PDB file of C-alpha atoms and ligand atoms in Angstrom:
ATOM      1  CA  MET A   1     -75.133  39.406  93.510  1.00 95.00           C
ATOM      2  CA  VAL A   2     -72.544  36.762  94.350  1.00 98.00           C
ATOM      3  CA  PHE A   3     -69.107  37.818  95.602  1.00 98.00           C
ATOM      4  CA  ILE A   4     -65.974  35.955  94.565  1.00 98.00           C
ATOM      5  CA  ALA A   5     -62.787  35.854  96.608  1.00 98.00           C
ATOM      6  CA  PRO A   6     -59.975  34.114  94.716  1.00 98.00           C
ATOM      7  CA  SER A   7     -57.653  32.136  96.972  1.00 98.00           C
ATOM      8  CA  ILE A   8     -54.007  32.552  96.049  1.00 96.00           C
ATOM      9  CA  LEU A   9     -53.094  29.242  97.724  1.00 97.00           C
ATOM     10  CA  ASN A  10     -52.565  27.607  94.343  1.00 92.00           C
ATOM     11  CA  ALA A  11     -50.998  30.680  92.745  1.00 96.00           C
ATOM     12  CA  ASP A  12     -47.250  31.158  92.261  1.00 96.00           C
ATOM     13  CA  PHE A  13     -46.009  32.506  95.620  1.00 96.00           C
ATOM     14  CA  ALA A  14     -42.913  33.980  93.970  1.00 97.00           C
ATOM     15  CA  ARG A  15     -45.103  36.258  91.834  1.00 97.00           C
ATOM     16  CA  LEU A  16     -47.961  37.226  94.129  1.00 97.00           C
ATOM     17  CA  ALA A  17     -48.500  40.728  92.733  1.00 97.00           C
ATOM     18  CA  GLU A  18     -48.766  39.410  89.167  1.00 98.00           C
ATOM     19  CA  GLU A  19     -51.024  36.569  90.297  1.00 98.00           C
ATOM     20  CA  ALA A  20     -53.308  38.998  92.134  1.00 98.00           C
ATOM     21  CA  ALA A  21     -53.441  41.283  89.086  1.00 98.00           C
ATOM     22  CA  LYS A  22     -54.940  38.421  87.053  1.00 98.00           C
ATOM     23  CA  VAL A  23     -58.050  38.499  89.275  1.00 98.00           C
ATOM     24  CA  ALA A  24     -58.347  42.279  89.618  1.00 98.00           C
ATOM     25  CA  ALA A  25     -62.061  42.060  88.726  1.00 98.00           C
ATOM     26  CA  ALA A  26     -62.789  39.980  91.839  1.00 98.00           C
ATOM     27  CA  ASP A  27     -64.454  41.333  94.988  1.00 98.00           C
ATOM     28  CA  TRP A  28     -61.911  40.217  97.604  1.00 98.00           C
ATOM     29  CA  LEU A  29     -58.552  38.459  97.713  1.00 98.00           C
ATOM     30  CA  HIS A  30     -58.494  35.431 100.037  1.00 98.00           C
ATOM     31  CA  LEU A  31     -55.237  34.760 101.897  1.00 98.00           C
ATOM     32  CA  ASP A  32     -54.892  31.322 103.495  1.00 98.00           C
ATOM     33  CA  VAL A  33     -52.771  31.513 106.636  1.00 98.00           C
ATOM     34  CA  MET A  34     -51.727  28.057 107.885  1.00 98.00           C
ATOM     35  CA  ASP A  35     -49.538  27.350 110.912  1.00 98.00           C
ATOM     36  CA  GLY A  36     -48.527  23.713 110.328  1.00 98.00           C
ATOM     37  CA  HIS A  37     -50.387  22.694 113.529  1.00 98.00           C
ATOM     38  CA  PHE A  38     -54.061  23.539 113.209  1.00 98.00           C
ATOM     39  CA  VAL A  39     -53.812  22.302 109.622  1.00 98.00           C
ATOM     40  CA  PRO A  40     -51.114  20.096 108.075  1.00 98.00           C
ATOM     41  CA  ASN A  41     -49.623  22.814 105.900  1.00 98.00           C
ATOM     42  CA  LEU A  42     -47.661  26.022 106.331  1.00 98.00           C
ATOM     43  CA  THR A  43     -48.126  29.176 104.275  1.00 98.00           C
ATOM     44  CA  VAL A  44     -47.511  32.837 104.995  1.00 98.00           C
ATOM     45  CA  GLY A  45     -47.606  35.323 107.838  1.00 98.00           C
ATOM     46  CA  PRO A  46     -48.376  39.003 108.355  1.00 98.00           C
ATOM     47  CA  MET A  47     -45.338  40.290 106.441  1.00 98.00           C
ATOM     48  CA  VAL A  48     -46.498  38.676 103.210  1.00 98.00           C
ATOM     49  CA  ALA A  49     -50.068  39.773 103.991  1.00 98.00           C
ATOM     50  CA  GLY A  50     -48.874  43.382 104.268  1.00 98.00           C
ATOM     51  CA  SER A  51     -46.938  43.151 101.004  1.00 98.00           C
ATOM     52  CA  LEU A  52     -49.990  41.739  99.257  1.00 98.00           C
ATOM     53  CA  VAL A  53     -52.223  44.497 100.642  1.00 98.00           C
ATOM     54  CA  ARG A  54     -49.819  47.097  99.250  1.00 98.00           C
ATOM     55  CA  ALA A  55     -49.116  45.374  95.917  1.00 98.00           C
ATOM     56  CA  GLN A  56     -52.661  45.389  94.554  1.00 97.00           C
ATOM     57  CA  ARG A  57     -56.081  47.025  95.017  1.00 97.00           C
ATOM     58  CA  LEU A  58     -58.484  44.330  96.200  1.00 98.00           C
ATOM     59  CA  PRO A  59     -59.378  44.174  99.887  1.00 98.00           C
ATOM     60  CA  VAL A  60     -57.612  41.198 101.481  1.00 98.00           C
ATOM     61  CA  GLU A  61     -59.348  38.741 103.809  1.00 98.00           C
ATOM     62  CA  ALA A  62     -57.102  36.623 106.031  1.00 99.00           C
ATOM     63  CA  HIS A  63     -58.375  33.090 106.678  1.00 99.00           C
ATOM     64  CA  LEU A  64     -56.526  32.135 109.852  1.00 99.00           C
ATOM     65  CA  MET A  65     -56.047  28.374 110.058  1.00 99.00           C
ATOM     66  CA  VAL A  66     -53.909  28.636 113.182  1.00 98.00           C
ATOM     67  CA  TRP A  67     -54.251  27.561 116.821  1.00 98.00           C
ATOM     68  CA  GLU A  68     -55.168  30.373 119.214  1.00 95.00           C
ATOM     69  CA  PRO A  69     -55.586  33.089 116.588  1.00 98.00           C
ATOM     70  CA  GLU A  70     -55.978  35.788 119.273  1.00 96.00           C
ATOM     71  CA  LYS A  71     -52.283  36.591 119.401  1.00 94.00           C
ATOM     72  CA  MET A  72     -51.969  36.819 115.618  1.00 98.00           C
ATOM     73  CA  ILE A  73     -55.112  38.882 114.979  1.00 98.00           C
ATOM     74  CA  PRO A  74     -53.380  42.240 115.707  1.00 98.00           C
ATOM     75  CA  TRP A  75     -50.566  41.334 113.292  1.00 98.00           C
ATOM     76  CA  PHE A  76     -52.965  40.847 110.374  1.00 98.00           C
ATOM     77  CA  ILE A  77     -54.959  43.959 111.285  1.00 98.00           C
ATOM     78  CA  GLU A  78     -51.687  45.918 111.311  1.00 98.00           C
ATOM     79  CA  ALA A  79     -50.867  44.395 107.901  1.00 98.00           C
ATOM     80  CA  GLY A  80     -54.021  46.010 106.495  1.00 98.00           C
ATOM     81  CA  CYS A  81     -56.324  42.998 106.096  1.00 99.00           C
ATOM     82  CA  ARG A  82     -59.927  44.174 105.845  1.00 98.00           C
ATOM     83  CA  ARG A  83     -61.570  40.970 107.025  1.00 99.00           C
ATOM     84  CA  ILE A  84     -60.199  38.421 109.495  1.00 98.00           C
ATOM     85  CA  ILE A  85     -61.698  34.929 109.602  1.00 99.00           C
ATOM     86  CA  VAL A  86     -61.064  32.730 112.638  1.00 99.00           C
ATOM     87  CA  HIS A  87     -61.921  29.050 113.040  1.00 99.00           C
ATOM     88  CA  ALA A  88     -64.447  28.086 115.706  1.00 98.00           C
ATOM     89  CA  GLU A  89     -62.304  25.007 116.477  1.00 98.00           C
ATOM     90  CA  SER A  90     -59.075  26.953 116.967  1.00 98.00           C
ATOM     91  CA  THR A  91     -59.659  28.638 120.322  1.00 98.00           C
ATOM     92  CA  PRO A  92     -61.677  28.189 123.533  1.00 97.00           C
ATOM     93  CA  HIS A  93     -62.156  31.978 123.457  1.00 98.00           C
ATOM     94  CA  LEU A  94     -63.938  32.436 120.152  1.00 98.00           C
ATOM     95  CA  HIS A  95     -66.060  35.321 121.441  1.00 98.00           C
ATOM     96  CA  ARG A  96     -62.932  37.165 122.578  1.00 98.00           C
ATOM     97  CA  ALA A  97     -61.315  36.632 119.175  1.00 98.00           C
ATOM     98  CA  VAL A  98     -64.414  38.014 117.437  1.00 98.00           C
ATOM     99  CA  THR A  99     -64.645  41.076 119.644  1.00 98.00           C
ATOM    100  CA  THR A 100     -60.894  41.769 119.270  1.00 98.00           C
ATOM    101  CA  VAL A 101     -61.302  42.016 115.501  1.00 98.00           C
ATOM    102  CA  LYS A 102     -64.481  44.110 115.745  1.00 98.00           C
ATOM    103  CA  ALA A 103     -62.894  46.515 118.235  1.00 98.00           C
ATOM    104  CA  ALA A 104     -60.291  47.368 115.595  1.00 98.00           C
ATOM    105  CA  GLY A 105     -63.033  48.286 113.111  1.00 98.00           C
ATOM    106  CA  VAL A 106     -62.227  45.322 110.873  1.00 98.00           C
ATOM    107  CA  ASP A 107     -64.821  42.854 109.566  1.00 99.00           C
ATOM    108  CA  VAL A 108     -64.824  39.457 111.249  1.00 99.00           C
ATOM    109  CA  GLY A 109     -65.769  35.996 110.036  1.00 99.00           C
ATOM    110  CA  VAL A 110     -66.109  32.660 111.824  1.00 99.00           C
ATOM    111  CA  ALA A 111     -65.227  29.476 109.937  1.00 99.00           C
ATOM    112  CA  LEU A 112     -66.604  25.984 110.595  1.00 99.00           C
ATOM    113  CA  ASN A 113     -64.824  22.829 109.452  1.00 99.00           C
ATOM    114  CA  PRO A 114     -67.012  20.232 107.696  1.00 98.00           C
ATOM    115  CA  GLY A 115     -67.388  18.198 110.919  1.00 98.00           C
ATOM    116  CA  THR A 116     -68.258  21.175 113.152  1.00 98.00           C
ATOM    117  CA  PRO A 117     -71.954  21.624 113.935  1.00 98.00           C
ATOM    118  CA  VAL A 118     -73.813  24.806 113.016  1.00 98.00           C
ATOM    119  CA  TYR A 119     -74.845  25.461 116.624  1.00 98.00           C
ATOM    120  CA  VAL A 120     -71.394  26.880 117.491  1.00 98.00           C
ATOM    121  CA  LEU A 121     -72.600  30.064 115.742  1.00 98.00           C
ATOM    122  CA  GLU A 122     -75.621  30.278 118.054  1.00 95.00           C
ATOM    123  CA  HIS A 123     -74.337  32.924 120.460  1.00 96.00           C
ATOM    124  CA  LEU A 124     -72.185  34.837 117.999  1.00 97.00           C
ATOM    125  CA  LEU A 125     -74.309  35.350 114.953  1.00 98.00           C
ATOM    126  CA  GLU A 126     -75.351  38.926 115.714  1.00 98.00           C
ATOM    127  CA  GLU A 127     -71.708  39.951 116.186  1.00 98.00           C
ATOM    128  CA  ILE A 128     -70.129  38.645 113.002  1.00 98.00           C
ATOM    129  CA  ASP A 129     -69.949  39.948 109.434  1.00 99.00           C
ATOM    130  CA  LEU A 130     -69.422  36.577 107.781  1.00 99.00           C
ATOM    131  CA  ALA A 131     -69.941  32.876 108.460  1.00 99.00           C
ATOM    132  CA  LEU A 132     -67.578  30.612 106.518  1.00 99.00           C
ATOM    133  CA  VAL A 133     -68.819  27.084 105.890  1.00 99.00           C
ATOM    134  CA  MET A 134     -65.737  25.085 104.909  1.00 99.00           C
ATOM    135  CA  THR A 135     -66.692  22.804 102.039  1.00 99.00           C
ATOM    136  CA  VAL A 136     -63.438  20.806 102.388  1.00 99.00           C
ATOM    137  CA  ASP A 137     -61.236  19.910 105.354  1.00 98.00           C
ATOM    138  CA  PRO A 138     -58.790  22.821 105.348  1.00 98.00           C
ATOM    139  CA  GLY A 139     -55.094  22.547 104.567  1.00 98.00           C
ATOM    140  CA  PHE A 140     -54.808  22.201 100.820  1.00 98.00           C
ATOM    141  CA  GLY A 141     -56.217  23.535  97.586  1.00 98.00           C
ATOM    142  CA  ALA A 142     -57.755  21.454  94.806  1.00 98.00           C
ATOM    143  CA  GLN A 143     -59.717  19.055  97.034  1.00 98.00           C
ATOM    144  CA  ALA A 144     -63.209  17.741  96.254  1.00 98.00           C
ATOM    145  CA  LEU A 145     -66.211  19.421  97.883  1.00 98.00           C
ATOM    146  CA  VAL A 146     -67.675  17.402 100.784  1.00 98.00           C
ATOM    147  CA  PRO A 147     -71.332  16.778  99.768  1.00 98.00           C
ATOM    148  CA  ALA A 148     -72.650  16.822 103.374  1.00 98.00           C
ATOM    149  CA  THR A 149     -71.748  20.512 103.551  1.00 98.00           C
ATOM    150  CA  LEU A 150     -74.524  21.463 101.079  1.00 98.00           C
ATOM    151  CA  PRO A 151     -77.448  20.980 103.525  1.00 98.00           C
ATOM    152  CA  LYS A 152     -75.255  22.620 106.163  1.00 98.00           C
ATOM    153  CA  ILE A 153     -74.985  25.770 104.013  1.00 99.00           C
ATOM    154  CA  THR A 154     -78.782  25.873 103.839  1.00 98.00           C
ATOM    155  CA  ARG A 155     -79.078  25.607 107.635  1.00 98.00           C
ATOM    156  CA  VAL A 156     -76.630  28.474 108.115  1.00 98.00           C
ATOM    157  CA  ARG A 157     -78.526  30.507 105.489  1.00 98.00           C
ATOM    158  CA  ARG A 158     -81.765  30.079 107.470  1.00 98.00           C
ATOM    159  CA  LEU A 159     -80.060  31.124 110.678  1.00 98.00           C
ATOM    160  CA  ILE A 160     -78.554  34.209 109.014  1.00 98.00           C
ATOM    161  CA  ASP A 161     -81.877  35.228 107.441  1.00 98.00           C
ATOM    162  CA  GLU A 162     -83.586  34.990 110.834  1.00 98.00           C
ATOM    163  CA  ARG A 163     -80.954  36.568 113.021  1.00 98.00           C
ATOM    164  CA  ASN A 164     -78.510  38.742 111.026  1.00 98.00           C
ATOM    165  CA  PRO A 165     -79.418  39.197 107.345  1.00 98.00           C
ATOM    166  CA  ALA A 166     -76.417  41.491 106.775  1.00 98.00           C
ATOM    167  CA  CYS A 167     -74.017  38.636 107.578  1.00 98.00           C
ATOM    168  CA  HIS A 168     -72.346  37.076 104.541  1.00 99.00           C
ATOM    169  CA  LEU A 169     -72.309  33.320 104.013  1.00 99.00           C
ATOM    170  CA  GLU A 170     -69.022  32.260 102.488  1.00 99.00           C
ATOM    171  CA  VAL A 171     -67.961  28.818 101.266  1.00 99.00           C
ATOM    172  CA  ASP A 172     -64.389  27.653 100.726  1.00 99.00           C
ATOM    173  CA  GLY A 173     -63.022  24.551  99.050  1.00 98.00           C
ATOM    174  CA  GLY A 174     -63.796  22.524  95.961  1.00 98.00           C
ATOM    175  CA  ILE A 175     -65.758  25.280  94.197  1.00 98.00           C
ATOM    176  CA  ASN A 176     -65.482  24.970  90.409  1.00 98.00           C
ATOM    177  CA  ALA A 177     -67.677  25.118  87.292  1.00 98.00           C
ATOM    178  CA  GLU A 178     -69.332  21.820  88.279  1.00 98.00           C
ATOM    179  CA  THR A 179     -70.101  22.658  91.935  1.00 98.00           C
ATOM    180  CA  ILE A 180     -70.643  26.415  91.875  1.00 98.00           C
ATOM    181  CA  LYS A 181     -74.384  26.407  91.217  1.00 98.00           C
ATOM    182  CA  SER A 182     -75.034  23.898  94.011  1.00 98.00           C
ATOM    183  CA  VAL A 183     -73.409  26.086  96.692  1.00 99.00           C
ATOM    184  CA  VAL A 184     -75.226  29.210  95.508  1.00 98.00           C
ATOM    185  CA  GLU A 185     -78.543  27.340  95.416  1.00 98.00           C
ATOM    186  CA  ALA A 186     -77.822  26.080  98.936  1.00 98.00           C
ATOM    187  CA  GLY A 187     -77.491  29.696 100.118  1.00 98.00           C
ATOM    188  CA  ALA A 188     -73.888  30.911  99.776  1.00 99.00           C
ATOM    189  CA  ASP A 189     -73.330  34.540  98.684  1.00 98.00           C
ATOM    190  CA  THR A 190     -69.520  34.673  98.827  1.00 99.00           C
ATOM    191  CA  LEU A 191     -67.339  32.057  97.157  1.00 99.00           C
ATOM    192  CA  VAL A 192     -63.665  31.356  97.753  1.00 99.00           C
ATOM    193  CA  ILE A 193     -62.181  29.792  94.642  1.00 98.00           C
ATOM    194  CA  GLY A 194     -58.544  28.731  94.341  1.00 98.00           C
ATOM    195  CA  ASN A 195     -57.541  25.952  92.010  1.00 98.00           C
ATOM    196  CA  ALA A 196     -60.386  26.380  89.507  1.00 98.00           C
ATOM    197  CA  ILE A 197     -59.148  29.921  88.831  1.00 98.00           C
ATOM    198  CA  TYR A 198     -55.371  29.503  89.063  1.00 98.00           C
ATOM    199  CA  ALA A 199     -55.127  26.198  87.198  1.00 98.00           C
ATOM    200  CA  ALA A 200     -56.983  27.755  84.259  1.00 98.00           C
ATOM    201  CA  PRO A 201     -54.902  29.007  81.320  1.00 98.00           C
ATOM    202  CA  ASP A 202     -56.548  32.438  81.708  1.00 98.00           C
ATOM    203  CA  PRO A 203     -57.472  33.005  85.382  1.00 98.00           C
ATOM    204  CA  GLY A 204     -59.214  36.329  84.645  1.00 98.00           C
ATOM    205  CA  ALA A 205     -61.467  34.773  82.011  1.00 98.00           C
ATOM    206  CA  MET A 206     -62.221  31.839  84.330  1.00 98.00           C
ATOM    207  CA  LEU A 207     -63.173  34.275  87.095  1.00 98.00           C
ATOM    208  CA  ASP A 208     -65.670  35.996  84.732  1.00 98.00           C
ATOM    209  CA  GLN A 209     -67.068  32.643  83.656  1.00 98.00           C
ATOM    210  CA  LEU A 210     -67.495  31.417  87.248  1.00 98.00           C
ATOM    211  CA  LYS A 211     -69.157  34.681  88.284  1.00 98.00           C
ATOM    212  CA  ALA A 212     -71.609  34.413  85.369  1.00 98.00           C
ATOM    213  CA  LEU A 213     -72.410  30.818  86.365  1.00 98.00           C
ATOM    214  CA  ALA A 214     -72.867  31.795  90.024  1.00 98.00           C
ATOM    215  CA  GLU A 215     -75.197  34.665  89.120  1.00 98.00           C
ATOM    216  CA  GLY A 216     -77.223  32.498  86.739  1.00 97.00           C
ATOM    217  CA  ARG A 217     -76.270  34.518  83.655  1.00 97.00           C
ATOM    218  CA  VAL A 218     -75.145  31.385  81.793  1.00 93.00           C
TER     219      VAL A 218
HETATM  220  C1  LIG B 301     -58.326  25.238 102.022  1.00 86.17           C
HETATM  221  C2  LIG B 301     -58.243  26.728 101.861  1.00 86.17           C
HETATM  222  C3  LIG B 301     -58.928  27.224 100.657  1.00 86.17           C
HETATM  223  C4  LIG B 301     -58.375  26.694  99.379  1.00 86.17           C
HETATM  224  C5  LIG B 301     -59.488  26.626  98.384  1.00 86.17           C
HETATM  225  O1  LIG B 301     -57.619  24.884 103.127  1.00 86.17           O
HETATM  226  O2  LIG B 301     -58.825  27.373 102.975  1.00 86.17           O
HETATM  227  O3  LIG B 301     -59.047  28.627 100.620  1.00 86.17           O
HETATM  228  O4  LIG B 301     -57.320  27.432  98.859  1.00 86.17           O
HETATM  229  O5  LIG B 301     -58.939  26.117  97.251  1.00 86.17           O
HETATM  230  P1  LIG B 301     -59.748  25.303  96.140  1.00 86.17           P
HETATM  231  O6  LIG B 301     -60.699  26.255  95.496  1.00 86.17           O
HETATM  232  O7  LIG B 301     -58.629  24.885  95.275  1.00 86.17           O
HETATM  233  O8  LIG B 301     -60.433  24.146  96.815  1.00 86.17           O
HETATM  234 ZN1  LIG B 302     -59.350  29.562 102.748  1.00 86.17          ZN
END
């Protein structure tokens, strides 16, 4: 089984409830939180996260692309996000950030930018619910997948299988009908997909098609 988490980054922000309803058959909803410093773009905060949690039925995961996420983690937990993903590059206190999320009974993920080595997961792997291998440099939707991230996915898969098989391996960025099989074959089990879904004339049908491709049914 492959899980799909549509990213609403390329959806219409003035109609988030309607946009979310188009992907109601997905497994998660992926909310990209950008602070204009850690990444060169600015999106939404905990108030919009809370509205989105209440406006639809999918569990929401918050992908925090912000410096020092520790102070914002409680805000997104309070907003009702069911998974919080922090970037390894965004804080010197990554372990503290992870344990803060876990202490609240919320799932935690750690994200690695394309240039960040896999070994930063070394001392955390047993404590996390998800490792996110960024397949683009974060900040924008609709970018091309960085090919060097494919062997990286496979290395993280091996580490997860050895040390914490329950941990999910998520990928984010540049996933579309052309690239989807390569990331699944490399070892991903959870796929964030933004532009490929929301630029399609029928996002719900595209979601079904991508899921069938990912699961090898077509
Ligand atoms: C990139 C974001 C992604 C992005 C993925 O900074 O973290 O979640 O929305 O979008 P696509 O699928 O368009 O590359
Ligand atoms: Zn994201």
